[in-house]
Structure formats: C-alpha cells, structure tokens
Amino acid sequence: MRGKKKLIIIPIVVVLVVVIVILNIRREKGGVRIQTAKVTNADIVSEVSAPGKVEPVTRVQVSAYVMGRVVELPVREGDWVDEGDVLVEIDPVNYQALVAQARASLELSQARLRQTEQSLQRTRELFARDLISKEELERVETDWSVQRAQVARDQAALHQALDQLSKTTIRSPLSGVVTQLNVEQGEVVVTGTMNMPGSVIMTVANLSEMKVEVEVDETEVRDIMPGQEVEIAVDALGDTSLIGIVETVGEAGVETMVGGEPQTNFEVSTLLNKVPPKLRPGMSAVARIKTASRKDVRAVPISAVILRDWEREIEQAESRSPGRRSGGREATEQEESPGEQQREEGAREPEQEGIVEEPVQEQSTEQAGEGDAPSAEELVSGQAGGESTAETAETEGTAEETEPDSTAEEKVGEVEVVYVVQDGKAIVRRVETGIRDDNNIEILSGLELDEEVVTGPFRVLRTLKHETRVKVDNSLVREMGDRGGRRQ
C-alpha cells in the first residue's frame, strides 16, 4: 500500500512543479505588475504630529497655609470667582487665642520697659553725684536693653499670630473658574512639610487662555522652534480644528517606558489663538506642527522612495548587464584561435610546478567583452565612462596601496532610490530628497518632470531589481480614487 501511495504522490508533485515553473516563465515574459505615478510639481508642507492634553495657561492650586477645620466653603466646582473673593474659611478660634496671648505678652514687656527706663534715669542722676558706682549704672543700662529687645520680640510674635489668623480666610489669587474642588465643609486641612505635601483645597484656572502640552519624539523635535504654526484637533470637538503657535520647546527630554522599551520625548507647549467655549482642561488633542513648506517643487508619492544598499544594487545590476553575463565570456573564449589556446595550455604547466602567474590575458579578454555594453553604474546612476584596470593588474604593489582608499570611497551604504519605468523595465535611480508630507516627498535631484516611477505594490517594490521587466497596471489605484470620490 505504501508503495502504491508513493507512486501516486510522485507524479502529482512533478506536475505541480512543472505548472509552477510554467506560470513563473509566463509571468516573467509578461512582466511584474506594478503601480506607477508621474513626477509632478506640488506644494508640500512638512508636519510633526504629536499627542497632548489641553491645559490652561494660568492655573493655581490653592493650598492651606494653616491647619484647621473648614467651616465655610462658599464656592463649588465650576463657579466663576474674581480675584480676592473668599474661597475657604478655616476655624479661627485657636488662632484668635494666639493673637490675644501675643498681644498680652507685648503689653507686659512694654510695661517692664517703661519701669526699666525710669530706673535707668534715677541711676544716672545718682551716678552724676557720685552716690553709686559705675558697675551699678552699667547693670541698669543692661536691664533696659534686655527689656527693649523683649518688646521687639513680642511685637514680632504678635505680627506672626495676626498673619496666621488672616490665613484662616483663603481668597482667590486670580479671576477664573474653580476647575477642581478637593475638600468639603467640615474636613480638616493640613499644611505641607518637608516630607509630606499639604492639602490642595481646590484649583482655580483662567480658561480664557488655553494651551496644548504635547510630547514630541526625540527624532522629530530638532525641526520644531517657537513661533511655528500649529493645527490642533481635539477629540471632544469632533472635526473642529484649532490654530495656535509653538510657545516653548523643552530643553531636557523626559524618558518613559513604552512596551518595555525606554523612549525619550520632549515637551512642547503650543498656545491657542482662540479658545472655543466647550474646550475644557484635560481634553485629549493631537497637534500637527508645521515645520517647513515648499511651493511648486518636484515631488513623487512617498511609497516610491525606498532604501537600498547601493553597493549591492550595483553588483546585482552588473550581473544583469549584457557585457557582464557569463554568455559573453564564453563566446569570447570560443572565438580564441588555436594558437591562443596552446599558449594558455603552456601557461598552465608552470602553475602545476608551483609557479602561479597573474591571469592578465583573461582580464584583457573580459574587458574586451565589456566594451559592447555600458557598465552597471552607468545604468543605475546615469554616469558614463570608466577607468581601465589593466594598469592595476600590472603593478600589484600600487593596487594594494590604493585599494583601501577606493573601497572607502565606494562604500555608500543604504541610500534613497526610486525605480523609473523605461522601455518596459524598472531602472533603479538614486535620488536626493527634501521635506515630505503625508502623501508626497520632495525630489531635489535624480528625477525630471513627467518621468514615471514605481509606487507599488509594496510586496513587489520591496524585492524589485534593476532592469526587471514590468507591466504597468494602475486600475486598482483608479478604482480606489473613484471610491474615495464617491464617499466625499
């Protein structure tokens, strides 16, 4: 039974392989289906998008200056208050007692000071008539100085007690709205210490001036500066867009953990030009900061520009060039005369005896085969001409000295490229880009107007090679555009 199953499975696998090969051959002949777009002139506005929260420009957290029980709370959350209005009354009984005590101490010290002044006056009269010693006079003068200092200390204590008593009545420091109320009448509030914050009774904010605090990624904050225009979308306001300007850009980054990975953001404050009535502190918003703009510049869709390893792309292009293919080499070798073949066989004999010679003849023959077609670098970058390597083969020492410098110059790494459609083939082209928006990217060099570039699909563009045969099919793009137009 197992043998019969194998006999049935093997032909099926062979048939599937043949079908796949045939389909691939047909697809290669017809070309890879791609989507394209023309190089056009467009207006581009570069923006940085970042989430944030709506906050009032001026906001004050009202805290307790003295400890006590709240006996009066004349305002509620959402109430408008003017500067100087009473917000909270704390039980003043204890602080009134402290004022009375300080006042009594001051009166006592003032009475003692008057008594000491009278004693000092009599002592000076007696000392003038030589009836008492100088030491007695100095003792009375010292008592008078002590009593005068005591009066000053009691006066300061009275001022302190009066100040604490006045702080049992808390007044609004600004005109605004009570946006948050944290206590109720009858609760006890405490003052802050070094190790424990005090009670925040309420928050008063001026809602006529609002801002949006956003967090911008460290890779994008370099393009942001004060004065740039900002378009703000608040989730709670629907499609309404608000306009503002960048007010400040944070100088130090704030590190947060996102998905277990550290991420550094910078706080950017944007000031709204106009505040709608329904805007409230704490609402979520998204700010689009306009960092740069260009008018009527060459542009292509963002999807057309991809990153490629330039050296690898050149190598792969060279392997596809007609003069570089193995067929040209084999044809050149077949055209060699019998005498040349004998000379090559004679050259192999010293090699077997341990003498290795440079294959100068092979290099010359290979270069002769390359003369019929342009180099790969000419195809991918548009540069013509090349330098012969025959002199390098003759002087090995010179080649070893110059090779590190030339290698360093050739190593470019990943660069931005596009694929231009020419004669039914995708030709790789290196480009220099500028700013970008959500759809287009500015082309500074490498493309001309009305040239056709490959824009997708991404799965094709990701693996597309130089000189691949392609077939333009923009039907899907037009269909999506028609659907978008009907929705609008």
PDB file of N, CA and C in Angstrom, residues 42-100:
ATOM      1  N   ALA A  42       4.308  70.025  -6.966  1.00  0.00           N
ATOM      2  CA  ALA A  42       3.313  70.020  -5.891  1.00  0.00           C
ATOM      3  C   ALA A  42       3.760  70.948  -4.776  1.00  0.00           C
ATOM      4  N   ASP A  43       2.792  71.356  -3.958  1.00  0.00           N
ATOM      5  CA  ASP A  43       3.064  72.104  -2.728  1.00  0.00           C
ATOM      6  C   ASP A  43       3.150  71.119  -1.574  1.00  0.00           C
ATOM      7  N   ILE A  44       4.245  71.172  -0.819  1.00  0.00           N
ATOM      8  CA  ILE A  44       4.469  70.220   0.267  1.00  0.00           C
ATOM      9  C   ILE A  44       4.618  70.980   1.574  1.00  0.00           C
ATOM     10  N   VAL A  45       3.912  70.519   2.574  1.00  0.00           N
ATOM     11  CA  VAL A  45       4.010  71.083   3.929  1.00  0.00           C
ATOM     12  C   VAL A  45       4.443  69.959   4.865  1.00  0.00           C
ATOM     13  N   SER A  46       5.621  70.109   5.440  1.00  0.00           N
ATOM     14  CA  SER A  46       6.143  69.106   6.366  1.00  0.00           C
ATOM     15  C   SER A  46       5.595  69.365   7.767  1.00  0.00           C
ATOM     16  N   GLU A  47       5.090  68.320   8.400  1.00  0.00           N
ATOM     17  CA  GLU A  47       4.466  68.459   9.713  1.00  0.00           C
ATOM     18  C   GLU A  47       4.989  67.404  10.674  1.00  0.00           C
ATOM     19  N   VAL A  48       4.965  67.753  11.950  1.00  0.00           N
ATOM     20  CA  VAL A  48       5.268  66.818  13.040  1.00  0.00           C
ATOM     21  C   VAL A  48       3.999  66.653  13.858  1.00  0.00           C
ATOM     22  N   SER A  49       3.540  65.434  13.976  1.00  0.00           N
ATOM     23  CA  SER A  49       2.305  65.156  14.714  1.00  0.00           C
ATOM     24  C   SER A  49       2.649  64.558  16.076  1.00  0.00           C
ATOM     25  N   ALA A  50       1.947  65.038  17.115  1.00  0.00           N
ATOM     26  CA  ALA A  50       2.219  64.567  18.473  1.00  0.00           C
ATOM     27  C   ALA A  50       0.955  64.683  19.319  1.00  0.00           C
ATOM     28  N   PRO A  51       0.710  63.721  20.215  1.00  0.00           N
ATOM     29  CA  PRO A  51      -0.454  63.799  21.105  1.00  0.00           C
ATOM     30  C   PRO A  51      -0.177  64.679  22.307  1.00  0.00           C
ATOM     31  N   GLY A  52      -1.264  65.165  22.920  1.00  0.00           N
ATOM     32  CA  GLY A  52      -1.092  66.007  24.097  1.00  0.00           C
ATOM     33  C   GLY A  52      -2.389  66.222  24.841  1.00  0.00           C
ATOM     34  N   LYS A  53      -2.353  67.140  25.811  1.00  0.00           N
ATOM     35  CA  LYS A  53      -3.506  67.467  26.658  1.00  0.00           C
ATOM     36  C   LYS A  53      -3.729  68.973  26.664  1.00  0.00           C
ATOM     37  N   VAL A  54      -5.000  69.348  26.742  1.00  0.00           N
ATOM     38  CA  VAL A  54      -5.352  70.767  26.845  1.00  0.00           C
ATOM     39  C   VAL A  54      -5.152  71.224  28.280  1.00  0.00           C
ATOM     40  N   GLU A  55      -4.470  72.330  28.456  1.00  0.00           N
ATOM     41  CA  GLU A  55      -4.212  72.881  29.788  1.00  0.00           C
ATOM     42  C   GLU A  55      -4.410  74.390  29.768  1.00  0.00           C
ATOM     43  N   PRO A  56      -4.855  74.974  30.891  1.00  0.00           N
ATOM     44  CA  PRO A  56      -4.933  76.444  30.961  1.00  0.00           C
ATOM     45  C   PRO A  56      -3.539  77.050  31.075  1.00  0.00           C
ATOM     46  N   VAL A  57      -3.380  78.236  30.518  1.00  0.00           N
ATOM     47  CA  VAL A  57      -2.092  78.914  30.614  1.00  0.00           C
ATOM     48  C   VAL A  57      -1.789  79.277  32.059  1.00  0.00           C
ATOM     49  N   THR A  58      -2.807  79.792  32.787  1.00  0.00           N
ATOM     50  CA  THR A  58      -2.631  80.161  34.192  1.00  0.00           C
ATOM     51  C   THR A  58      -3.522  79.275  35.044  1.00  0.00           C
ATOM     52  N   ARG A  59      -2.897  78.543  35.937  1.00  0.00           N
ATOM     53  CA  ARG A  59      -3.637  77.655  36.834  1.00  0.00           C
ATOM     54  C   ARG A  59      -2.965  77.667  38.206  1.00  0.00           C
ATOM     55  N   VAL A  60      -3.769  77.829  39.262  1.00  0.00           N
ATOM     56  CA  VAL A  60      -3.240  77.923  40.616  1.00  0.00           C
ATOM     57  C   VAL A  60      -3.895  76.855  41.492  1.00  0.00           C
ATOM     58  N   GLN A  61      -3.077  76.105  42.176  1.00  0.00           N
ATOM     59  CA  GLN A  61      -3.576  75.138  43.161  1.00  0.00           C
ATOM     60  C   GLN A  61      -3.603  75.822  44.529  1.00  0.00           C
ATOM     61  N   VAL A  62      -4.784  75.973  45.059  1.00  0.00           N
ATOM     62  CA  VAL A  62      -4.981  76.666  46.339  1.00  0.00           C
ATOM     63  C   VAL A  62      -4.782  75.665  47.469  1.00  0.00           C
ATOM     64  N   SER A  63      -3.793  75.936  48.308  1.00  0.00           N
ATOM     65  CA  SER A  63      -3.477  75.055  49.439  1.00  0.00           C
ATOM     66  C   SER A  63      -3.695  75.795  50.757  1.00  0.00           C
ATOM     67  N   ALA A  64      -3.688  75.031  51.839  1.00  0.00           N
ATOM     68  CA  ALA A  64      -3.892  75.603  53.173  1.00  0.00           C
ATOM     69  C   ALA A  64      -2.567  76.120  53.723  1.00  0.00           C
ATOM     70  N   TYR A  65      -2.588  77.334  54.244  1.00  0.00           N
ATOM     71  CA  TYR A  65      -1.414  77.895  54.900  1.00  0.00           C
ATOM     72  C   TYR A  65      -1.350  77.508  56.371  1.00  0.00           C
ATOM     73  N   VAL A  66      -2.513  77.240  56.970  1.00  0.00           N
ATOM     74  CA  VAL A  66      -2.583  76.856  58.385  1.00  0.00           C
ATOM     75  C   VAL A  66      -3.475  75.618  58.503  1.00  0.00           C
ATOM     76  N   MET A  67      -3.283  74.882  59.546  1.00  0.00           N
ATOM     77  CA  MET A  67      -4.065  73.677  59.765  1.00  0.00           C
ATOM     78  C   MET A  67      -5.362  74.007  60.499  1.00  0.00           C
ATOM     79  N   GLY A  68      -6.435  73.333  60.121  1.00  0.00           N
ATOM     80  CA  GLY A  68      -7.697  73.551  60.810  1.00  0.00           C
ATOM     81  C   GLY A  68      -8.867  72.930  60.059  1.00  0.00           C
ATOM     82  N   ARG A  69     -10.038  73.081  60.631  1.00  0.00           N
ATOM     83  CA  ARG A  69     -11.262  72.532  60.059  1.00  0.00           C
ATOM     84  C   ARG A  69     -11.928  73.575  59.167  1.00  0.00           C
ATOM     85  N   VAL A  70     -12.401  73.118  58.003  1.00  0.00           N
ATOM     86  CA  VAL A  70     -13.087  74.012  57.073  1.00  0.00           C
ATOM     87  C   VAL A  70     -14.480  74.299  57.606  1.00  0.00           C
ATOM     88  N   VAL A  71     -14.754  75.588  57.926  1.00  0.00           N
ATOM     89  CA  VAL A  71     -16.065  75.969  58.458  1.00  0.00           C
ATOM     90  C   VAL A  71     -16.938  76.650  57.408  1.00  0.00           C
ATOM     91  N   GLU A  72     -16.324  77.214  56.386  1.00  0.00           N
ATOM     92  CA  GLU A  72     -17.087  77.871  55.324  1.00  0.00           C
ATOM     93  C   GLU A  72     -16.460  77.506  53.980  1.00  0.00           C
ATOM     94  N   LEU A  73     -17.312  77.086  53.002  1.00  0.00           N
ATOM     95  CA  LEU A  73     -16.868  76.772  51.647  1.00  0.00           C
ATOM     96  C   LEU A  73     -17.896  77.362  50.676  1.00  0.00           C
ATOM     97  N   PRO A  74     -17.765  78.658  50.372  1.00  0.00           N
ATOM     98  CA  PRO A  74     -18.828  79.346  49.613  1.00  0.00           C
ATOM     99  C   PRO A  74     -18.827  79.074  48.103  1.00  0.00           C
ATOM    100  N   VAL A  75     -17.867  78.327  47.584  1.00  0.00           N
ATOM    101  CA  VAL A  75     -17.813  78.090  46.140  1.00  0.00           C
ATOM    102  C   VAL A  75     -17.945  76.596  45.848  1.00  0.00           C
ATOM    103  N   ARG A  76     -18.369  76.300  44.626  1.00  0.00           N
ATOM    104  CA  ARG A  76     -18.465  74.923  44.145  1.00  0.00           C
ATOM    105  C   ARG A  76     -17.651  74.801  42.856  1.00  0.00           C
ATOM    106  N   GLU A  77     -17.395  73.578  42.475  1.00  0.00           N
ATOM    107  CA  GLU A  77     -16.643  73.346  41.246  1.00  0.00           C
ATOM    108  C   GLU A  77     -17.408  73.883  40.043  1.00  0.00           C
ATOM    109  N   GLY A  78     -16.690  74.630  39.196  1.00  0.00           N
ATOM    110  CA  GLY A  78     -17.310  75.248  38.029  1.00  0.00           C
ATOM    111  C   GLY A  78     -17.712  76.687  38.237  1.00  0.00           C
ATOM    112  N   ASP A  79     -17.658  77.170  39.475  1.00  0.00           N
ATOM    113  CA  ASP A  79     -18.043  78.559  39.756  1.00  0.00           C
ATOM    114  C   ASP A  79     -16.974  79.527  39.260  1.00  0.00           C
ATOM    115  N   TRP A  80     -17.432  80.686  38.802  1.00  0.00           N
ATOM    116  CA  TRP A  80     -16.508  81.767  38.448  1.00  0.00           C
ATOM    117  C   TRP A  80     -16.212  82.596  39.684  1.00  0.00           C
ATOM    118  N   VAL A  81     -14.933  82.908  39.902  1.00  0.00           N
ATOM    119  CA  VAL A  81     -14.541  83.722  41.049  1.00  0.00           C
ATOM    120  C   VAL A  81     -13.660  84.857  40.558  1.00  0.00           C
ATOM    121  N   ASP A  82     -13.771  85.985  41.234  1.00  0.00           N
ATOM    122  CA  ASP A  82     -12.917  87.129  40.934  1.00  0.00           C
ATOM    123  C   ASP A  82     -11.732  87.145  41.892  1.00  0.00           C
ATOM    124  N   GLU A  83     -10.691  87.828  41.480  1.00  0.00           N
ATOM    125  CA  GLU A  83      -9.521  87.938  42.340  1.00  0.00           C
ATOM    126  C   GLU A  83      -9.903  88.614  43.659  1.00  0.00           C
ATOM    127  N   GLY A  84      -9.553  87.977  44.780  1.00  0.00           N
ATOM    128  CA  GLY A  84      -9.868  88.496  46.110  1.00  0.00           C
ATOM    129  C   GLY A  84     -11.120  87.916  46.727  1.00  0.00           C
ATOM    130  N   ASP A  85     -11.914  87.155  45.978  1.00  0.00           N
ATOM    131  CA  ASP A  85     -13.113  86.548  46.560  1.00  0.00           C
ATOM    132  C   ASP A  85     -12.732  85.470  47.574  1.00  0.00           C
ATOM    133  N   VAL A  86     -13.591  85.328  48.623  1.00  0.00           N
ATOM    134  CA  VAL A  86     -13.344  84.323  49.657  1.00  0.00           C
ATOM    135  C   VAL A  86     -13.648  82.935  49.098  1.00  0.00           C
ATOM    136  N   LEU A  87     -12.684  82.036  49.253  1.00  0.00           N
ATOM    137  CA  LEU A  87     -12.847  80.660  48.778  1.00  0.00           C
ATOM    138  C   LEU A  87     -13.099  79.689  49.932  1.00  0.00           C
ATOM    139  N   VAL A  88     -12.361  79.868  51.043  1.00  0.00           N
ATOM    140  CA  VAL A  88     -12.447  78.933  52.175  1.00  0.00           C
ATOM    141  C   VAL A  88     -12.293  79.718  53.473  1.00  0.00           C
ATOM    142  N   GLU A  89     -13.051  79.288  54.498  1.00  0.00           N
ATOM    143  CA  GLU A  89     -12.866  79.800  55.860  1.00  0.00           C
ATOM    144  C   GLU A  89     -12.484  78.627  56.750  1.00  0.00           C
ATOM    145  N   ILE A  90     -11.292  78.757  57.408  1.00  0.00           N
ATOM    146  CA  ILE A  90     -10.833  77.736  58.356  1.00  0.00           C
ATOM    147  C   ILE A  90     -11.133  78.228  59.772  1.00  0.00           C
ATOM    148  N   ASP A  91     -11.453  77.302  60.640  1.00  0.00           N
ATOM    149  CA  ASP A  91     -11.832  77.643  62.023  1.00  0.00           C
ATOM    150  C   ASP A  91     -10.764  78.538  62.636  1.00  0.00           C
ATOM    151  N   PRO A  92     -11.098  79.795  63.036  1.00  0.00           N
ATOM    152  CA  PRO A  92     -10.096  80.743  63.515  1.00  0.00           C
ATOM    153  C   PRO A  92      -9.934  80.779  65.028  1.00  0.00           C
ATOM    154  N   VAL A  93     -10.651  79.973  65.791  1.00  0.00           N
ATOM    155  CA  VAL A  93     -10.674  80.107  67.248  1.00  0.00           C
ATOM    156  C   VAL A  93      -9.282  80.000  67.839  1.00  0.00           C
ATOM    157  N   ASN A  94      -8.552  78.964  67.491  1.00  0.00           N
ATOM    158  CA  ASN A  94      -7.208  78.776  68.058  1.00  0.00           C
ATOM    159  C   ASN A  94      -6.282  79.930  67.695  1.00  0.00           C
ATOM    160  N   TYR A  95      -6.400  80.421  66.477  1.00  0.00           N
ATOM    161  CA  TYR A  95      -5.504  81.482  66.028  1.00  0.00           C
ATOM    162  C   TYR A  95      -5.892  82.832  66.648  1.00  0.00           C
ATOM    163  N   GLN A  96      -7.172  83.015  66.966  1.00  0.00           N
ATOM    164  CA  GLN A  96      -7.572  84.214  67.696  1.00  0.00           C
ATOM    165  C   GLN A  96      -6.993  84.198  69.107  1.00  0.00           C
ATOM    166  N   ALA A  97      -6.951  83.010  69.728  1.00  0.00           N
ATOM    167  CA  ALA A  97      -6.365  82.887  71.068  1.00  0.00           C
ATOM    168  C   ALA A  97      -4.875  83.189  71.037  1.00  0.00           C
ATOM    169  N   LEU A  98      -4.196  82.734  69.979  1.00  0.00           N
ATOM    170  CA  LEU A  98      -2.763  83.012  69.865  1.00  0.00           C
ATOM    171  C   LEU A  98      -2.512  84.509  69.699  1.00  0.00           C
ATOM    172  N   VAL A  99      -3.399  85.192  69.023  1.00  0.00           N
ATOM    173  CA  VAL A  99      -3.255  86.639  68.866  1.00  0.00           C
ATOM    174  C   VAL A  99      -3.433  87.336  70.203  1.00  0.00           C
ATOM    175  N   ALA A 100      -4.438  86.924  70.982  1.00  0.00           N
ATOM    176  CA  ALA A 100      -4.669  87.529  72.299  1.00  0.00           C
ATOM    177  C   ALA A 100      -3.487  87.286  73.222  1.00  0.00           C
TER     178      ALA A 100
END
